[in-house]
Amino acid sequence: MATRQRGRPRSFDRLTALEQATMAFWEHGYETTSVSDLTRAMGISAPSLYAAFGDKKTLFEEVVEAYAGSYGSYGGRAFAEEPTARGAIGRVLREAAELFTESGHPRGCLMISAATNCSTPEVEEALRARREANLTSFEARISRGIEAGELSPGTDARALARFSGAVLQGMSQQARDGATREDLAAIAEWAMRSWPAETTPAITPGAAQETASETPAGYGA
Amino acid sequence: MATRQRGRPRSFDRLTALEQATMAFWEHGYETTSVSDLTRAMGISAPSLYAAFGDKKTLFEEVVEAYAGSYGSYGGRAFAEEPTARGAIGRVLREAAELFTESGHPRGCLMISAATNCSTPEVEEALRARREANLTSFEARISRGIEAGELSPGTDARALARFSGAVLQGMSQQARDGATREDLAAIAEWAMRSWPAETTPAITPGAAQETASETPAGYGA
DNA sequence: TTGTTTGTGTAGTGGTCGTTACGAAAAGAC
DNA sequence: GTCTTTTCGTAACGACCACTACACAAACAA
């Protein structure tokens, strides 16, 4: 680790280049971003890209992973810090309204939009799997909220999770279509109106008792 | 019109070919559907396609127009036939749950998904404009509902319209991700929970009094 | 029949796609 | 210095993209 590399040193910063690739994929999606676009955005030549990141698909996978750990981490934080299901998912929607319209990066959510209309099945499926996983984590958190007495026992956890996810996905598309932050925030608030009010104050606040399986893996739906 | 064509007659049915092109674009989106895919799906050769439909972009525009008048017409019907704003938009969401999962054609909504991640700006903008137009028609209908006393005067028409549109767009994505019809129907019902109840029964039922500008131009969001 | 018009099939156009061979350049090891 | 290792820039690869030139086929008009 302290030992220097043997050969000629890399002339670019790998993390910076990865971030620039993230911006390109986030903006234009997997399929529409050509390797030529990538090399231009990253400021490196094609052979350097292939040497450092494998091929286009592998680079995209690394981008998605990095995105999940940075921009997409707000969901995990909300789940970890908010004591109730309603609080957690409400916060996810409200923070999404900010993230999706923040300046300094493209609009909307990379995981929601970057692999739509993608002719590489593995890439399309990889993002679909992440969306599914997040719906599942929504549902698990809601189920736990029902068990904890926060929500009425008759609550349909699957439906409420899918509804919340649909709102998040719609917010992403509207962000890309030019909606303002206030537009998205209003959508989030309106969605939370149909959430049943909590029947009991949360008993055990804090993150310690989460199940790993119900923590969103990066973005929110 | 009764006069026959002068030259060699076309060896395929233009409307059938258009329908097959619709299926291809609906399934894979504008960019990802190649002319080669199209000629295969339509059962004709490239020169025939170009002679009958212009170029790929023009064909897509014709596809979108035909889609708006057929599959996408449920929105206009709901607006024409339902007396209240709540009834109209609720019906749009419920019928979308069916359309988006119907067998015999691809899932979700062509207008919502077919131009995502599209590198041809005119095509991307054309569909975005249709989505915007439908949000506007949602908003106009809600505003009229407020004026008619169906909805509380304090209702934020823009927010409620965008919320409803976001749900519709999320439903389309989830349909493409494999959600069942029941999943989508439950999302629609849940969305309607946050809609305020009508404060007055509708006074003037029927379609006659619509303003043209508030009729959705083909799909719903 | 002959000419005109229109559609069809073959076979291409130049351009871009993702990817890579190859030799020069820049570092440590000896 | 020379060897080895790794990265660099140039310049391509075959495959596919949207699109079309061209010659032939099939209809009507004369």
XYZ file of C-alpha atoms (C1' of nucleotides) in Angstrom:
502
model
C 0.000 0.000 0.000
C 2.890 2.326 0.772
C 4.787 0.755 -2.118
C 4.669 2.832 -5.273
C 3.460 1.403 -8.544
C 6.030 -0.198 -10.746
C 5.372 1.274 -14.166
C 4.435 4.651 -15.541
C 2.097 6.479 -13.200
C -1.479 7.232 -14.196
C -1.823 10.756 -15.483
C -5.365 11.305 -14.139
C -7.165 10.868 -10.849
C -9.238 7.720 -10.966
C -11.925 8.963 -8.572
C -12.282 12.262 -10.400
C -12.650 10.426 -13.678
C -15.249 8.130 -12.112
C -17.195 11.139 -10.884
C -17.113 12.676 -14.346
C -18.348 9.408 -15.829
C -21.138 9.440 -13.244
C -22.249 12.868 -14.431
C -22.274 11.733 -18.043
C -24.275 8.560 -17.349
C -26.609 10.416 -14.991
C -27.325 13.027 -17.622
C -27.761 10.867 -20.700
C -28.290 7.311 -19.464
C -26.223 4.192 -20.100
C -27.034 3.541 -23.723
C -26.973 7.104 -24.968
C -23.608 7.893 -23.407
C -20.988 6.689 -25.877
C -17.449 5.760 -24.959
C -16.472 8.784 -26.983
C -18.680 10.962 -24.748
C -17.104 9.350 -21.715
C -13.507 9.914 -22.777
C -14.348 13.541 -23.503
C -16.066 14.015 -20.122
C -13.313 12.221 -18.230
C -10.515 13.920 -20.112
C -8.749 10.681 -20.939
C -8.267 8.509 -24.015
C -10.136 5.312 -24.752
C -7.230 2.963 -23.949
C -6.793 4.678 -20.580
C -10.477 4.235 -19.846
C -10.360 0.553 -20.718
C -7.203 -0.010 -18.717
C -8.575 1.707 -15.627
C -12.213 0.617 -15.666
C -12.574 -2.457 -17.868
C -15.268 -1.934 -20.462
C -18.249 0.425 -20.635
C -20.575 -1.914 -18.760
C -18.094 -2.467 -15.926
C -17.521 1.262 -15.672
C -21.252 1.812 -15.427
C -21.544 -0.774 -12.655
C -18.820 1.021 -10.740
C -20.600 4.324 -11.325
C -23.835 2.907 -9.964
C -22.083 1.544 -6.907
C -20.397 4.879 -6.231
C -23.670 6.713 -6.792
C -25.409 4.453 -4.293
C -22.797 5.310 -1.707
C -22.852 9.053 -2.277
C -25.826 10.756 -3.906
C -28.056 7.758 -3.261
C -27.183 7.346 0.379
C -29.890 9.668 1.666
C -32.367 6.807 1.753
C -30.207 4.690 3.997
C -29.603 7.668 6.266
C -33.307 8.392 6.569
C -34.006 4.766 7.388
C -31.239 4.700 9.933
C -32.104 7.929 11.682
C -35.881 8.219 11.567
C -37.681 6.216 14.227
C -40.922 5.636 12.356
C -41.817 4.263 8.937
C -43.788 7.382 8.155
C -40.910 9.584 9.231
C -38.378 7.612 7.231
C -40.244 7.466 3.955
C -41.528 11.011 4.315
C -37.967 12.161 4.742
C -36.851 10.144 1.727
C -39.427 11.918 -0.433
C -38.578 15.358 0.940
C -34.844 14.889 0.510
C -35.393 13.483 -2.967
C -37.115 16.732 -3.893
C -33.866 18.503 -3.049
C -31.457 16.014 -4.556
C -33.403 15.715 -7.796
C -33.235 19.456 -8.429
C -29.871 20.291 -6.854
C -27.466 22.235 -9.013
C -24.027 20.805 -9.747
C -25.295 17.506 -11.088
C -27.979 16.249 -13.465
C -31.618 16.170 -12.417
C -33.611 13.213 -11.175
C -32.274 9.861 -10.044
C -29.665 7.892 -11.953
C -30.991 4.545 -10.731
C -34.481 5.368 -11.875
C -33.735 6.789 -15.290
C -30.294 5.796 -16.555
C -31.220 2.327 -17.809
C -34.657 3.022 -19.264
C -34.792 1.962 -22.906
C -31.526 0.098 -22.549
C -30.697 -2.653 -24.992
C -28.126 -4.315 -22.746
C -30.267 -6.654 -20.650
C -27.779 -7.066 -17.824
C -27.576 -3.324 -17.249
C -31.332 -2.863 -17.411
C -31.857 -5.731 -14.992
C -29.204 -4.540 -12.573
C -30.992 -1.244 -12.039
C -34.401 -2.859 -11.994
C -33.127 -5.166 -9.256
C -32.027 -2.173 -7.209
C -35.422 -0.556 -7.625
C -37.113 -3.783 -6.570
C -34.812 -4.049 -3.563
C -35.758 -0.593 -2.456
C -39.461 -1.263 -2.805
C -38.880 -4.336 -0.663
C -37.066 -2.289 1.943
C -39.918 0.236 1.965
C -42.355 -2.596 2.507
C -40.272 -4.157 5.284
C -40.054 -0.858 7.084
C -43.795 -0.328 6.811
C -44.479 -3.834 8.059
C -42.291 -3.166 11.035
C -44.186 0.052 11.606
C -47.434 -1.888 11.658
C -46.036 -4.386 14.138
C -44.744 -1.546 16.275
C -48.214 -0.055 16.367
C -47.266 3.088 14.450
C -49.653 2.177 11.670
C -53.073 0.552 11.716
C -52.945 -3.261 11.544
C -55.078 -3.207 8.418
C -52.472 -1.227 6.460
C -51.479 -2.836 3.143
C -47.706 -2.607 3.427
C -46.998 -3.722 -0.114
C -49.400 -1.231 -1.627
C -48.181 1.639 0.530
C -44.569 0.823 -0.339
C -45.306 0.679 -4.048
C -47.307 3.881 -3.854
C -44.430 5.675 -2.153
C -41.992 4.292 -4.703
C -44.209 5.363 -7.576
C -44.285 8.909 -6.228
C -40.499 8.913 -5.960
C -40.143 7.655 -9.522
C -42.640 10.198 -10.793
C -40.739 12.937 -8.984
C -37.559 11.858 -10.755
C -39.166 12.047 -14.162
C -40.759 15.405 -13.439
C -37.417 16.708 -12.221
C -35.922 15.691 -15.550
C -38.857 17.327 -17.296
C -38.029 20.610 -15.589
C -40.153 20.702 -12.415
C -38.887 23.050 -9.711
C -37.783 22.027 -6.253
C -40.998 23.506 -4.884
C -43.044 21.426 -7.329
C -41.349 18.252 -6.114
C -41.615 19.218 -2.463
C -45.342 19.786 -2.927
C -45.685 16.364 -4.549
C -43.924 14.799 -1.581
C -46.187 16.570 0.899
C -49.246 15.558 -1.015
C -48.146 11.953 -1.041
C -47.694 12.005 2.711
C -51.279 13.149 3.095
C -52.504 9.738 2.077
C -50.186 8.110 4.565
C -52.202 7.197 7.606
C -51.258 9.213 10.672
C -49.190 7.388 13.233
C -51.407 5.813 15.860
C -48.735 5.647 18.543
C -45.617 7.686 19.170
C -42.576 5.655 18.290
C -41.237 3.742 21.254
C -37.669 2.984 20.271
C -35.998 5.800 18.409
C -32.593 5.494 16.807
C -30.922 3.382 14.240
C -29.650 0.512 16.292
C -32.491 -1.869 15.724
C -32.787 -1.904 11.955
C -32.678 -5.082 10.058
C -30.108 -4.898 7.335
C -32.562 -6.159 4.752
C -34.786 -3.162 5.144
C -32.176 -0.529 4.528
C -32.459 0.895 1.036
C -29.451 0.084 -1.062
C -28.816 3.499 -2.412
C -31.630 5.649 -3.666
C -35.216 5.165 -2.690
C -37.441 3.283 -5.098
C -60.420 8.883 -53.265
C -62.195 6.317 -55.387
C -59.464 6.733 -57.990
C -56.871 3.981 -57.830
C -53.213 4.751 -57.461
C -51.205 5.181 -60.609
C -48.148 3.003 -60.039
C -47.389 -0.326 -58.461
C -49.590 -0.916 -55.441
C -48.084 -1.160 -51.965
C -47.553 -4.746 -50.920
C -48.301 -4.162 -47.229
C -51.023 -2.524 -45.189
C -49.824 0.875 -44.027
C -51.902 0.901 -40.845
C -50.796 -2.580 -39.868
C -47.192 -1.610 -40.387
C -47.711 1.526 -38.305
C -49.191 -0.569 -35.510
C -46.208 -2.916 -35.618
C -43.862 0.059 -35.471
C -45.833 1.303 -32.475
C -45.243 -1.983 -30.663
C -41.534 -1.824 -31.366
C -41.136 1.774 -30.196
C -43.375 1.147 -27.189
C -41.290 -1.818 -26.129
C -37.790 -0.478 -26.671
C -38.102 3.304 -26.939
C -37.183 5.618 -29.798
C -33.425 5.486 -29.644
C -32.998 1.801 -28.939
C -35.293 0.727 -31.763
C -33.147 0.639 -34.894
C -34.460 0.958 -38.409
C -33.375 -2.627 -38.804
C -35.586 -3.610 -35.836
C -38.423 -1.661 -37.403
C -38.192 -3.263 -40.836
C -38.137 -6.682 -39.169
C -41.158 -5.886 -36.986
C -43.076 -4.316 -39.861
C -42.164 -7.027 -42.336
C -40.997 -4.576 -44.972
C -37.664 -3.427 -46.370
C -35.927 -0.195 -45.503
C -36.719 1.581 -48.800
C -40.404 0.736 -48.346
C -40.320 2.159 -44.843
C -38.705 5.375 -46.010
C -41.085 5.707 -48.956
C -44.162 5.197 -46.802
C -43.219 7.027 -43.602
C -40.374 9.431 -44.329
C -37.511 8.866 -41.919
C -37.309 7.270 -38.483
C -38.189 10.454 -36.623
C -41.221 11.156 -38.799
C -42.386 7.576 -38.359
C -42.079 7.955 -34.596
C -44.103 11.153 -34.655
C -46.827 9.357 -36.570
C -46.652 6.491 -34.080
C -47.062 8.895 -31.157
C -50.011 10.568 -32.829
C -51.696 7.225 -33.497
C -50.956 6.083 -29.951
C -52.548 9.238 -28.571
C -55.691 8.511 -30.536
C -55.967 4.861 -29.577
C -54.233 3.509 -26.489
C -53.786 6.974 -25.064
C -57.347 8.113 -25.553
C -58.612 6.854 -22.201
C -57.581 10.115 -20.570
C -59.658 12.219 -22.898
C -62.598 9.876 -22.437
C -62.389 10.083 -18.663
C -62.242 13.862 -18.826
C -65.184 13.963 -21.209
C -67.409 11.572 -19.320
C -66.677 12.112 -15.638
C -68.457 15.073 -14.106
C -65.948 15.859 -11.371
C -62.216 16.465 -11.285
C -61.780 13.762 -8.685
C -63.832 11.330 -10.736
C -61.929 12.114 -13.925
C -58.416 11.819 -12.575
C -59.305 8.852 -10.390
C -60.618 7.107 -13.453
C -57.486 7.971 -15.415
C -55.344 6.308 -12.743
C -57.566 3.240 -12.500
C -57.740 2.745 -16.241
C -53.985 3.303 -16.511
C -53.511 0.374 -14.133
C -55.297 -1.779 -16.680
C -53.734 -0.358 -19.830
C -50.206 -0.481 -18.426
C -50.454 -4.212 -17.698
C -52.739 -5.322 -20.506
C -51.547 -8.238 -22.573
C -51.163 -7.840 -26.328
C -48.906 -4.824 -26.132
C -45.855 -3.648 -24.165
C -46.191 -2.502 -20.580
C -46.385 1.038 -19.290
C -46.974 4.185 -21.301
C -45.192 4.984 -24.551
C -45.381 8.731 -23.996
C -43.829 8.446 -20.569
C -40.998 6.054 -21.342
C -40.201 5.914 -25.052
C -38.076 9.064 -25.210
C -36.212 8.812 -21.904
C -32.466 8.892 -22.501
C -32.992 10.002 -26.062
C -30.192 11.784 -27.883
C -32.456 13.354 -30.492
C -33.548 16.574 -28.788
C -36.616 17.130 -30.945
C -38.029 13.712 -30.083
C -37.305 14.067 -26.382
C -38.881 17.501 -26.338
C -41.946 16.415 -28.272
C -42.862 13.853 -25.637
C -41.931 16.124 -22.790
C -44.267 18.724 -24.253
C -47.088 16.188 -24.303
C -46.439 15.321 -20.671
C -46.428 18.996 -19.763
C -49.662 19.509 -21.677
C -51.317 16.759 -19.741
C -50.174 18.109 -16.404
C -51.639 21.420 -17.497
C -54.930 19.768 -18.389
C -54.964 18.035 -14.997
C -54.423 21.366 -13.334
C -57.100 23.093 -15.386
C -59.615 20.413 -14.521
C -58.780 20.666 -10.836
C -59.081 24.448 -10.942
C -62.483 24.110 -12.507
C -63.400 21.652 -9.772
C -62.423 24.205 -7.174
C -64.496 26.892 -8.859
C -67.435 24.500 -9.091
C -67.201 23.896 -5.373
C -66.246 20.226 -5.696
C -62.939 20.885 -3.988
C -62.009 23.169 -1.132
C -61.030 26.687 -2.242
C -57.657 26.272 -0.569
C -56.691 23.345 -2.800
C -53.339 23.793 -4.566
C -54.336 22.827 -8.085
C -50.825 22.789 -9.493
C -49.501 20.579 -6.723
C -52.411 18.163 -6.881
C -52.055 17.905 -10.652
C -48.334 17.258 -10.448
C -48.873 14.734 -7.681
C -51.404 12.842 -9.773
C -49.100 12.951 -12.776
C -46.182 11.699 -10.724
C -48.243 8.723 -9.567
C -49.191 7.956 -13.155
C -45.556 8.131 -14.257
C -44.450 5.964 -11.366
C -47.137 3.441 -12.270
C -45.775 3.290 -15.816
C -42.258 2.597 -14.630
C -43.402 -0.024 -12.153
C -45.453 -1.684 -14.865
C -42.313 -1.919 -16.972
C -40.476 -3.255 -13.944
C -42.989 -6.069 -13.675
C -45.659 -4.868 -11.246
C -48.995 -6.666 -11.521
C -52.280 -5.059 -12.412
C -53.340 -5.389 -8.778
C -50.168 -3.604 -7.656
C -50.941 -0.689 -9.949
C -54.612 -0.603 -9.002
C -53.612 -0.433 -5.346
C -51.240 2.451 -6.095
C -54.060 4.302 -7.834
C -56.413 3.760 -4.907
C -53.801 4.901 -2.473
C -53.177 8.054 -4.454
C -56.869 8.866 -4.422
C -56.842 8.701 -0.621
C -54.895 11.910 -0.459
C -57.359 13.566 -2.795
C -59.703 15.670 -0.748
C -63.260 14.361 -0.746
C -65.690 16.295 -2.890
C -67.427 18.941 -0.855
C -70.469 19.197 -3.120
C -72.087 16.725 -5.483
C -71.383 17.740 -9.033
C -74.046 19.972 -10.448
C -73.642 19.608 -14.185
C -72.761 16.073 -15.244
C -71.820 15.198 -18.777
C -69.170 16.073 -21.240
C -70.674 19.031 -23.009
C -69.101 21.774 -20.972
C -65.427 20.940 -21.162
C -62.949 23.442 -22.336
C -60.845 22.029 -25.109
C -57.649 23.121 -23.428
C -58.211 20.917 -20.461
C -58.695 17.695 -22.330
C -55.586 15.507 -22.106
C -53.970 15.067 -25.475
C -53.559 11.370 -25.367
C -52.303 9.692 -22.214
C -52.447 11.239 -18.837
C -49.276 12.817 -17.498
C -48.049 -2.277 -77.133
C -45.568 1.501 -75.191
C -44.836 5.026 -71.727
C -45.409 6.716 -67.054
C -45.698 6.135 -62.305
C -44.942 4.062 -58.091
C -43.179 0.307 -55.040
C -39.701 -3.442 -54.178
C -35.228 -5.832 -53.326
C -30.290 -5.691 -53.456
C -26.589 -3.711 -52.142
C -24.460 -0.228 -50.872
C -23.168 4.941 -48.708
C -20.508 7.552 -44.962
C -20.622 7.741 -40.054
C -20.398 6.175 -35.349
C -20.397 2.403 -32.158
C -17.467 -0.337 -28.493
C -13.053 -2.064 -28.410
C -8.070 -2.929 -29.174
C -2.917 -3.420 -31.488
C 0.995 -1.119 -31.302
C 4.876 1.599 -30.342
C 6.538 5.514 -27.610
C 6.920 7.408 -22.833
C 7.651 7.344 -17.899
C 8.337 5.294 -13.712
C 11.027 1.612 -10.360
C 14.563 -2.317 -10.149
C 19.108 -3.882 -11.031
C 22.918 2.840 -17.873
C 19.650 -1.194 -19.165
C 15.532 -4.141 -18.056
C 10.886 -4.515 -16.699
C 6.452 -2.753 -15.896
C 2.650 0.112 -16.576
C 0.357 3.914 -19.065
C 0.106 6.891 -22.934
C -1.471 8.584 -27.742
C -2.361 7.246 -32.468
C -4.782 4.858 -35.362
C -7.107 1.522 -36.446
C -10.680 -2.911 -36.116
C -15.301 -5.133 -37.501
C -20.165 -4.241 -36.557
C -23.902 -1.607 -36.700
C -26.275 2.914 -37.405
C -29.723 5.830 -40.393
C -30.318 6.290 -44.979
C -30.328 5.786 -50.282
C -28.816 4.708 -55.639
C -30.202 1.791 -58.757
C -32.364 -1.550 -61.478
C -36.423 -4.306 -61.765
C -41.555 -5.285 -61.039
C -46.349 -4.088 -61.204
C -50.002 -1.223 -61.729
C -52.622 2.612 -64.911
C -52.891 5.697 -69.308
C -52.448 6.164 -74.091
